[in-house]
Coordinates of C-alpha atoms and ligand atoms in Angstrom, one line a residue:
M1 CA -24.1 19.7 0.3
I2 CA -23.8 16.8 -2.1
V3 CA -20.9 14.5 -1.9
N4 CA -19.7 13.1 -5.3
V5 CA -17.8 9.8 -5.1
I6 CA -15.9 8.7 -8.2
G7 CA -15.3 4.9 -8.3
A8 CA -17.3 2.2 -6.4
G9 CA -14.4 0.0 -5.6
L10 CA -13.4 -1.0 -2.0
A11 CA -12.7 2.6 -1.0
G12 CA -15.5 4.4 -2.8
S13 CA -18.1 1.9 -1.6
E14 CA -17.1 2.5 2.0
V15 CA -17.3 6.3 1.5
A16 CA -20.8 6.1 -0.2
Y17 CA -22.2 3.6 2.3
N18 CA -20.9 5.3 5.5
L19 CA -22.2 8.7 4.4
G20 CA -25.4 7.4 2.7
K21 CA -26.5 5.5 5.8
R22 CA -26.2 8.7 7.8
G23 CA -28.5 10.5 5.4
I24 CA -25.9 12.5 3.5
R25 CA -26.7 13.0 -0.1
V26 CA -24.2 11.1 -2.3
R27 CA -23.7 10.8 -6.0
L28 CA -21.7 7.6 -6.7
F29 CA -20.1 7.4 -10.1
E30 CA -19.1 4.0 -11.4
M31 CA -18.1 3.4 -15.0
R32 CA -18.5 -0.4 -14.9
P33 CA -20.1 -2.4 -16.6
K34 CA -20.4 0.2 -19.4
K35 CA -16.7 0.7 -19.4
M36 CA -14.5 -1.9 -17.8
T37 CA -10.9 -1.6 -16.4
E38 CA -8.1 -3.9 -17.4
V39 CA -8.5 -5.8 -14.1
H40 CA -12.2 -5.9 -13.2
K41 CA -14.6 -8.4 -14.8
T42 CA -18.1 -7.6 -13.4
G43 CA -20.4 -4.6 -12.9
Y44 CA -20.5 -5.1 -9.1
F45 CA -19.2 -2.6 -6.6
A46 CA -16.2 -3.6 -4.5
E47 CA -15.0 -6.3 -6.9
L48 CA -12.0 -8.2 -5.7
V49 CA -9.6 -8.1 -8.7
C50 CA -7.3 -10.9 -7.7
S51 CA -7.2 -13.0 -4.5
N52 CA -10.5 -13.8 -2.7
S53 CA -8.7 -13.6 0.7
L54 CA -9.1 -10.5 2.8
K55 CA -6.3 -11.9 4.9
S56 CA -6.0 -12.7 8.6
E57 CA -8.5 -11.9 11.3
D58 CA -6.1 -12.5 14.1
I59 CA -5.3 -9.2 15.8
T60 CA -1.6 -10.2 16.3
N61 CA -1.5 -10.0 12.5
A62 CA -1.5 -6.4 11.1
E63 CA -4.3 -7.2 8.7
G64 CA -6.4 -8.7 11.5
L65 CA -5.8 -5.6 13.7
L66 CA -6.8 -3.3 10.8
K67 CA -10.1 -5.3 10.5
A68 CA -10.8 -5.0 14.2
E69 CA -10.4 -1.2 14.0
M70 CA -12.5 -1.0 10.8
R71 CA -15.3 -2.9 12.6
L72 CA -15.2 -0.4 15.4
M73 CA -15.6 2.4 12.9
G74 CA -18.2 0.6 10.8
S75 CA -17.4 -1.1 7.5
I76 CA -19.7 -2.4 4.7
T77 CA -16.7 -4.4 3.4
L78 CA -16.6 -6.4 6.6
E79 CA -20.4 -6.7 6.9
A80 CA -20.6 -8.1 3.4
A81 CA -17.6 -10.4 4.0
E82 CA -19.3 -11.9 6.9
K83 CA -22.2 -12.9 4.7
A84 CA -19.9 -14.2 1.9
R85 CA -17.4 -16.0 4.1
V86 CA -15.9 -19.3 2.9
P87 CA -13.8 -21.6 5.2
S88 CA -10.2 -20.5 5.2
G89 CA -8.6 -21.1 8.7
K90 CA -7.7 -17.9 10.5
A91 CA -8.1 -15.8 7.3
L92 CA -11.2 -14.1 6.1
A93 CA -11.8 -15.5 2.6
V94 CA -15.0 -14.8 0.7
D95 CA -17.0 -16.0 -2.3
R96 CA -16.1 -13.0 -4.4
N97 CA -19.4 -12.7 -6.3
I98 CA -21.6 -13.0 -3.1
F99 CA -19.3 -10.4 -1.5
A100 CA -19.5 -7.9 -4.3
K101 CA -23.2 -8.4 -4.7
E102 CA -23.8 -7.8 -1.0
V103 CA -21.9 -4.5 -1.1
T104 CA -23.7 -3.4 -4.3
E105 CA -27.1 -4.2 -2.9
A106 CA -26.4 -2.6 0.5
I107 CA -25.6 0.7 -1.3
E108 CA -28.5 0.4 -3.8
R109 CA -30.8 0.2 -0.8
L110 CA -29.7 3.6 0.5
E111 CA -32.2 6.3 -0.5
S112 CA -29.7 9.1 -0.2
V113 CA -27.2 7.5 -2.6
E114 CA -27.8 8.2 -6.3
I115 CA -25.8 5.7 -8.5
I116 CA -24.6 7.0 -11.8
R117 CA -23.1 4.4 -14.1
E118 CA -20.8 6.7 -16.1
E119 CA -17.1 7.3 -16.5
V120 CA -16.1 10.7 -15.0
T121 CA -13.5 12.4 -17.2
E122 CA -13.6 15.8 -15.5
F123 CA -15.5 17.6 -12.8
D124 CA -16.1 21.0 -11.3
P125 CA -14.2 21.2 -8.0
E126 CA -16.6 23.9 -6.8
E127 CA -19.7 21.6 -7.2
G128 CA -19.9 20.1 -3.7
I129 CA -17.4 17.7 -2.2
W130 CA -15.5 15.3 -4.4
V131 CA -13.9 12.0 -3.4
V132 CA -11.7 10.5 -6.1
A133 CA -11.5 6.7 -5.4
T134 CA -10.8 5.4 -8.9
G135 CA -8.1 2.9 -7.8
P136 CA -5.0 1.5 -9.4
A137 CA -6.8 1.1 -12.7
T138 CA -8.1 4.7 -12.9
S139 CA -9.6 5.2 -16.4
N140 CA -7.5 6.7 -19.1
G141 CA -10.3 9.2 -19.7
L142 CA -9.8 10.8 -16.3
L143 CA -6.0 10.9 -16.3
P144 CA -5.6 14.1 -18.3
F145 CA -7.9 16.0 -16.0
L146 CA -6.1 14.6 -12.9
K147 CA -2.8 15.6 -14.5
K148 CA -4.0 19.1 -14.9
L149 CA -5.4 19.2 -11.4
L150 CA -2.4 17.8 -9.7
G151 CA 0.5 18.6 -12.0
D152 CA 2.4 16.1 -14.2
D153 CA 5.0 15.2 -11.7
F154 CA 2.5 14.1 -9.1
L155 CA 0.9 11.2 -10.8
F156 CA 2.7 7.9 -11.0
F157 CA 1.7 5.4 -13.6
F158 CA 3.7 2.4 -12.8
D159 CA 4.3 0.7 -9.5
A160 CA 7.9 -0.6 -9.9
V161 CA 8.9 -0.9 -6.4
S162 CA 11.5 -2.9 -4.5
S163 CA 10.8 -5.0 -1.5
I164 CA 10.8 -3.3 1.9
V165 CA 11.9 -4.9 5.2
T166 CA 11.8 -3.8 8.8
F167 CA 15.0 -2.5 10.4
E168 CA 14.7 -4.8 13.4
S169 CA 14.7 -7.9 11.2
I170 CA 18.0 -7.1 9.5
D171 CA 21.1 -8.9 10.9
M172 CA 23.1 -5.8 11.8
E173 CA 25.9 -8.0 13.2
R174 CA 26.8 -8.7 9.6
A175 CA 25.5 -5.6 7.8
F176 CA 27.3 -2.3 8.0
W177 CA 26.3 1.3 7.6
G178 CA 27.7 3.7 5.0
D179 CA 27.3 5.4 1.6
R180 CA 29.7 4.8 -1.2
F181 CA 33.0 6.5 -0.2
G182 CA 31.4 7.8 3.0
K183 CA 29.8 6.9 6.3
G184 CA 26.3 8.1 7.2
K185 CA 23.3 6.1 8.3
D186 CA 21.1 6.4 5.2
Y187 CA 22.3 3.1 3.7
I188 CA 22.7 -0.4 5.2
N189 CA 25.1 -2.6 3.3
C190 CA 24.7 -6.4 3.1
P191 CA 28.0 -7.9 2.0
L192 CA 28.2 -11.1 0.0
T193 CA 31.1 -13.4 -0.5
K194 CA 31.7 -15.0 -3.9
E195 CA 29.9 -18.2 -2.9
E196 CA 27.0 -16.3 -1.4
Y197 CA 26.7 -14.1 -4.5
E198 CA 26.7 -17.1 -6.8
E199 CA 24.0 -18.9 -4.7
F200 CA 21.9 -15.8 -4.7
W201 CA 22.3 -15.2 -8.5
K202 CA 21.3 -18.8 -9.2
A203 CA 18.2 -18.6 -7.1
L204 CA 17.3 -15.3 -8.8
V205 CA 17.6 -16.5 -12.4
E206 CA 15.7 -19.7 -11.6
A207 CA 12.8 -18.0 -9.7
E208 CA 9.3 -17.8 -11.2
V209 CA 8.0 -14.4 -12.4
I210 CA 4.6 -12.9 -12.9
E211 CA 3.9 -12.4 -16.6
M212 CA 3.0 -9.0 -17.9
E213 CA 1.3 -7.8 -21.0
D214 CA 3.6 -6.8 -23.8
F215 CA 2.5 -3.2 -23.8
D216 CA 3.1 -2.7 -20.1
R217 CA 6.3 -4.6 -20.4
K218 CA 7.7 -2.3 -23.1
L219 CA 6.7 0.8 -21.3
L220 CA 8.0 -0.3 -18.0
F221 CA 11.2 -1.8 -19.2
E222 CA 12.1 1.5 -20.9
R223 CA 12.1 3.0 -17.4
C224 CA 13.7 0.4 -15.2
Q225 CA 14.8 -3.2 -15.6
P226 CA 13.7 -5.8 -13.1
I227 CA 16.6 -7.2 -11.2
E228 CA 16.0 -10.8 -12.5
E229 CA 16.3 -9.5 -16.1
I230 CA 19.7 -7.8 -15.2
A231 CA 20.8 -11.1 -13.6
R232 CA 19.9 -13.1 -16.7
S233 CA 22.1 -11.0 -18.9
G234 CA 25.2 -12.6 -17.2
K235 CA 26.6 -13.9 -14.0
D236 CA 28.5 -10.7 -13.2
A237 CA 25.9 -8.3 -14.4
L238 CA 24.6 -7.6 -10.9
R239 CA 28.1 -7.2 -9.5
Y240 CA 28.8 -4.5 -12.0
G241 CA 25.2 -3.1 -11.6
P242 CA 23.0 -2.6 -8.6
L243 CA 25.2 -4.9 -6.4
R244 CA 28.5 -3.3 -7.1
P245 CA 30.7 -3.0 -4.0
T246 CA 32.6 0.1 -5.2
G247 CA 33.5 2.4 -2.4
L248 CA 31.9 0.2 0.3
V249 CA 34.5 -1.1 2.7
D250 CA 33.3 -3.7 5.2
P251 CA 34.7 -2.6 8.6
R252 CA 35.0 -6.3 9.7
T253 CA 37.4 -7.1 6.9
G254 CA 38.8 -3.7 5.9
K255 CA 38.0 -4.6 2.2
E256 CA 35.4 -4.2 -0.4
P257 CA 33.1 -7.3 -0.4
Y258 CA 32.6 -9.4 -3.5
A259 CA 29.1 -7.8 -3.9
V260 CA 26.9 -5.7 -1.8
I261 CA 23.1 -5.3 -1.5
Q262 CA 22.3 -1.8 -0.3
L263 CA 19.2 -0.9 1.7
R264 CA 17.9 2.6 1.7
R265 CA 15.9 4.2 4.5
E266 CA 12.2 4.6 3.7
D267 CA 10.9 6.6 6.6
K268 CA 11.9 9.4 8.8
E269 CA 12.2 7.2 11.9
G270 CA 14.3 4.6 10.2
R271 CA 12.0 1.7 10.8
F272 CA 11.8 0.5 7.2
Y273 CA 14.4 -0.1 4.5
S274 CA 14.0 -0.9 0.9
L275 CA 16.4 -2.9 -1.3
V276 CA 18.1 -0.6 -3.7
G277 CA 17.5 -1.5 -7.4
F278 CA 15.3 -4.5 -6.5
Q279 CA 12.3 -3.8 -8.6
T280 CA 11.1 -7.2 -9.6
R281 CA 8.4 -9.3 -11.2
L282 CA 9.2 -12.4 -9.0
K283 CA 6.2 -14.1 -7.5
W284 CA 5.9 -13.2 -3.8
G285 CA 6.8 -16.6 -2.4
E286 CA 9.8 -16.6 -4.7
Q287 CA 10.9 -13.2 -3.5
K288 CA 10.9 -14.4 0.1
R289 CA 13.0 -17.5 -0.9
V290 CA 15.5 -15.5 -2.9
L291 CA 15.9 -12.7 -0.3
R292 CA 16.6 -15.2 2.3
K293 CA 19.7 -16.2 0.4
I294 CA 21.2 -12.9 1.5
P295 CA 22.8 -13.7 4.8
C296 CA 21.9 -10.3 6.5
L297 CA 18.3 -10.9 5.4
R298 CA 17.9 -14.5 6.5
N299 CA 15.1 -13.5 9.0
A300 CA 13.9 -10.4 7.1
E301 CA 10.4 -9.4 7.8
I302 CA 9.1 -8.3 4.4
V303 CA 6.5 -5.6 4.8
R304 CA 5.9 -5.1 1.1
Y305 CA 7.0 -7.2 -1.8
G306 CA 8.5 -5.7 -5.0
V307 CA 6.0 -5.4 -7.8
M308 CA 5.8 -4.1 -11.3
H309 CA 2.3 -3.5 -12.6
R310 CA 0.3 -0.6 -13.8
N311 CA -0.8 1.2 -10.8
V312 CA -2.0 4.8 -10.8
Y313 CA -1.3 6.6 -7.5
I314 CA -0.5 10.2 -6.6
N315 CA 2.3 11.8 -4.7
S316 CA 0.2 12.1 -1.5
P317 CA 2.9 13.5 0.8
E318 CA 3.1 16.5 -1.5
L319 CA -0.5 16.9 -2.5
L320 CA -2.7 15.8 0.4
D321 CA -3.1 16.9 4.0
I322 CA -3.5 14.3 6.7
F323 CA -7.2 14.1 6.1
F324 CA -6.6 13.0 2.5
R325 CA -7.8 16.4 1.1
L326 CA -6.0 18.1 -1.7
K327 CA -4.1 21.0 -0.1
K328 CA -5.0 23.3 -2.9
H329 CA -8.7 22.3 -3.2
P330 CA -9.8 21.2 0.3
N331 CA -13.2 20.0 -1.0
I332 CA -11.5 17.3 -3.1
F333 CA -10.6 14.2 -1.2
F334 CA -8.8 11.1 -2.4
A335 CA -9.4 7.6 -1.1
G336 CA -8.2 4.0 -1.7
Q337 CA -5.2 2.7 -3.5
I338 CA -4.8 6.0 -5.5
T339 CA -3.5 7.6 -2.3
G340 CA -0.7 5.1 -1.9
V341 CA -2.2 2.6 0.6
E342 CA -2.0 -0.9 -0.8
G343 CA -4.4 -3.8 -0.3
Y344 CA -8.1 -4.4 -0.3
M345 CA -8.5 -3.7 3.4
E346 CA -6.2 -0.7 3.5
S347 CA -8.1 0.8 0.6
A348 CA -11.5 0.2 2.3
A349 CA -10.1 1.6 5.6
S350 CA -9.0 4.8 3.9
G351 CA -12.6 5.1 2.5
I352 CA -14.0 4.8 6.1
Y353 CA -11.5 7.5 7.3
V354 CA -12.4 9.9 4.5
A355 CA -16.2 9.3 5.1
Y356 CA -15.7 10.0 8.8
N357 CA -14.0 13.3 8.2
V358 CA -16.4 14.4 5.4
H359 CA -19.2 13.7 7.8
R360 CA -17.6 15.8 10.5
I361 CA -17.1 18.7 8.1
L362 CA -20.7 18.5 7.0
K363 CA -21.7 18.6 10.7
G364 CA -19.7 21.8 11.0
L365 CA -16.8 20.1 13.0
S366 CA -13.1 20.0 12.2
P367 CA -11.7 16.9 10.7
L368 CA -9.7 14.6 13.0
K369 CA -6.5 12.7 12.5
L370 CA -6.7 9.1 13.9
P371 CA -4.3 8.3 16.7
E372 CA -1.0 6.9 15.6
E373 CA -1.3 4.1 18.1
T374 CA -4.0 2.6 15.8
M375 CA -3.1 0.7 12.6
M376 CA -5.2 3.0 10.5
G377 CA -3.8 6.1 12.0
S378 CA -0.2 5.0 11.7
L379 CA -0.7 3.9 8.1
F380 CA -2.3 7.2 7.0
S381 CA 0.3 9.2 8.9
Y382 CA 3.1 7.1 7.3
I383 CA 1.8 8.0 3.8
I384 CA 1.3 11.7 4.3
E385 CA 3.8 12.6 7.0
K386 CA 6.6 10.0 7.4
V387 CA 7.7 8.9 4.0
E388 CA 11.2 9.9 2.9
G389 CA 11.7 10.3 -0.8
D390 CA 9.2 8.9 -3.3
L391 CA 6.1 7.3 -1.9
K392 CA 5.7 3.6 -2.5
P393 CA 2.3 2.0 -1.8
M394 CA 2.2 0.6 1.7
Y395 CA 0.3 -2.2 3.5
A396 CA -0.7 -2.3 7.1
N397 CA 2.2 -3.7 9.3
F398 CA 3.3 -3.6 12.9
G399 CA 6.4 -1.7 12.0
L400 CA 4.3 1.4 11.5
L401 CA 3.1 1.6 15.1
P402 CA 4.9 3.6 17.7
P403 CA 6.9 1.3 19.9
L404 CA 5.6 0.2 23.3
K405 CA 6.8 2.1 26.3
V406 CA 8.1 -1.1 27.9
R407 CA 10.5 -3.5 26.1
V408 CA 8.8 -6.8 25.3
K409 CA 11.2 -9.4 23.9
D410 CA 8.8 -12.0 22.6
K411 CA 7.6 -11.1 19.1
F412 CA 4.1 -12.5 19.6
E413 CA 3.6 -10.9 23.0
K414 CA 4.8 -7.6 21.6
R415 CA 2.3 -7.7 18.8
K416 CA -0.5 -8.7 21.2
K417 CA 0.3 -5.7 23.4
L418 CA 0.5 -3.4 20.4
A419 CA -2.8 -4.7 19.1
E420 CA -4.5 -4.3 22.5
R421 CA -3.2 -0.8 22.8
A422 CA -4.5 0.0 19.2
I423 CA -8.0 -1.3 19.9
E424 CA -8.3 0.5 23.2
T425 CA -7.0 3.7 21.6
M426 CA -9.5 3.4 18.8
K427 CA -12.4 2.7 21.2
K428 CA -11.5 5.7 23.3
F429 CA -11.1 7.9 20.2
L430 CA -14.6 6.9 19.0
E431 CA -16.2 7.4 22.4
E432 CA -14.8 10.9 22.5
N433 CA -15.4 11.6 18.8
P434 CA -18.4 9.6 17.6
W435 CA -19.5 9.8 14.0
Ligands
FAD501 C1 -3.8 -6.5 -10.7 C2 -4.0 -6.2 -9.2 C3 -4.2 -7.2 -8.3 C4 -4.4 -7.0 -6.9 N1 -4.5 -8.0 -6.1 C5 -4.7 -7.7 -4.8 C6 -4.9 -8.8 -3.8 O1 -4.9 -10.0 -4.2 N2 -5.1 -8.5 -2.5 C7 -5.1 -7.2 -2.1 O2 -5.3 -7.0 -0.9 N3 -4.9 -6.2 -2.9 C8 -4.7 -6.4 -4.3 N4 -4.6 -5.4 -5.1 C9 -4.4 -4.0 -4.6 C10 -5.7 -3.2 -4.2 O3 -6.0 -3.5 -2.9 C11 -6.9 -3.4 -5.1 O4 -6.6 -2.9 -6.3 C12 -8.1 -2.6 -4.5 O5 -9.2 -3.0 -5.3 C13 -8.0 -1.1 -4.5 O6 -9.2 -0.5 -4.0 P1 -9.7 0.9 -4.6 O7 -11.1 1.1 -4.0 O8 -8.7 1.9 -4.4 O9 -9.8 0.7 -6.2 P2 -10.8 -0.3 -7.0 O10 -11.3 -1.4 -6.1 O11 -10.0 -0.7 -8.2 O12 -12.0 0.6 -7.4 C14 -11.9 1.7 -8.2 C15 -13.2 1.8 -9.0 O13 -13.2 3.0 -9.8 C16 -13.8 2.8 -11.0 N5 -13.3 3.8 -11.9 C17 -12.1 4.0 -12.4 N6 -12.0 5.1 -13.2 C18 -13.2 5.7 -13.2 C19 -13.8 6.9 -13.8 N7 -13.1 7.7 -14.5 N8 -15.1 7.1 -13.6 C20 -15.9 6.2 -12.9 N9 -15.4 5.1 -12.3 C21 -14.1 4.9 -12.4 C22 -13.4 1.4 -11.4 O14 -14.2 0.8 -12.3 C23 -13.4 0.7 -10.0 O15 -14.7 0.1 -9.7 C24 -4.4 -5.6 -6.5 C25 -4.2 -4.6 -7.4 C26 -4.1 -4.9 -8.8 C27 -3.9 -3.7 -9.7

């Protein structure tokens, strides 16, 4: 059976390479350079659209652990990165042109991969296996077909998300639980005094933002205002808007605080919380600086920053099974950022995972879920099974992994043990279930 892969980005390249090198017939559709996206600049596969850093290689960093697991499974992204490496301390940074050229040539060398430089605008789901890996800048030509396939409500066009922090990094000595006029454990409330509010407001209005194109700006702002824009409209705007304290009584004072920042639970296990109404265009460093002005979040571990840019992704928890197959068309898979993973490495990792299971299916075996003790397994399981409410794209992070059986106080030691457990688990999984 032929496997059709749409999009030769980070994810699609991993799918095509990992299947092609095992002799599976693949048709890889890539519309560039004939038709470019708004973010790509070349005709190479796996082009890095922004930073040239593939982030840390240290396994006590979530991105480093992800790479270690990807290496065990086999990754063209990491093979090419090795050849394109530029000095960058503990991080893996690459010469982006050498990197993309290496990936492109490695795929071009595979006899079983046919490369078709065309935009796909529709396809017949019955014609072999399909992997949609068209990324955050999926072409407008394909969107009507995807809408028809998935349903209007299941395709998100903009990524306007608030920052997410880990529960364990919130200062719960100061924060308090409760909904407006009620109790419950769905919201954590971070109270601010008048002085703290003013300091926070000042930092917010002075912080640097990422510029957007006028068209995106207009479309996006019709739907939701970035927090810094609300703040700019007046000193009290936030206090009467997303930071209003109405109905939230601080048990320590018995009164409503001057202002309150609410955090909403993001996952079923309560390990992640997002800041309510905090969609923002602030640069990442600035977000960190501004959030640290909130006393309960002084030591907050931010696992994803708020962003606002065009980003096509689907409602994976509703649409996909754990193998990233469409529930209603099991021969259509999705891979990469369109599934709701975020980041170069996460996108590539999802491509490896999809290739692994497509390969198993073609061998007549059942697809397999990766163990949750691995970074890959926990990330994919988060997206499909653990999210509560709307899916927001997610990076690899240690908060996703199931806790250790023994309590380890030191943060570094804990990560080291989690990473060692993840690598051992992945090795054992692959020994028992090789490609
Ligand atoms: C502006 C921006 C900046 C980003 N910066 C970073 C960063 O610095 N670091 C980071 O880790 N992550 C970053 N990301 C997030 C993400 O990791 C990357 O976008 C990553 O490239 C996603 O991989 P992918 O394979 O899913 O999609 P892509 O790498 O975008 O690949 C999708 C491919 O599909 C092709 N395609 C689209 N539609 C069609 C069609 N209809 N027919 C045929 N081909 C099609 C495209 O040309 C493209 O080659 C950024 C995202 C955006 C939007």
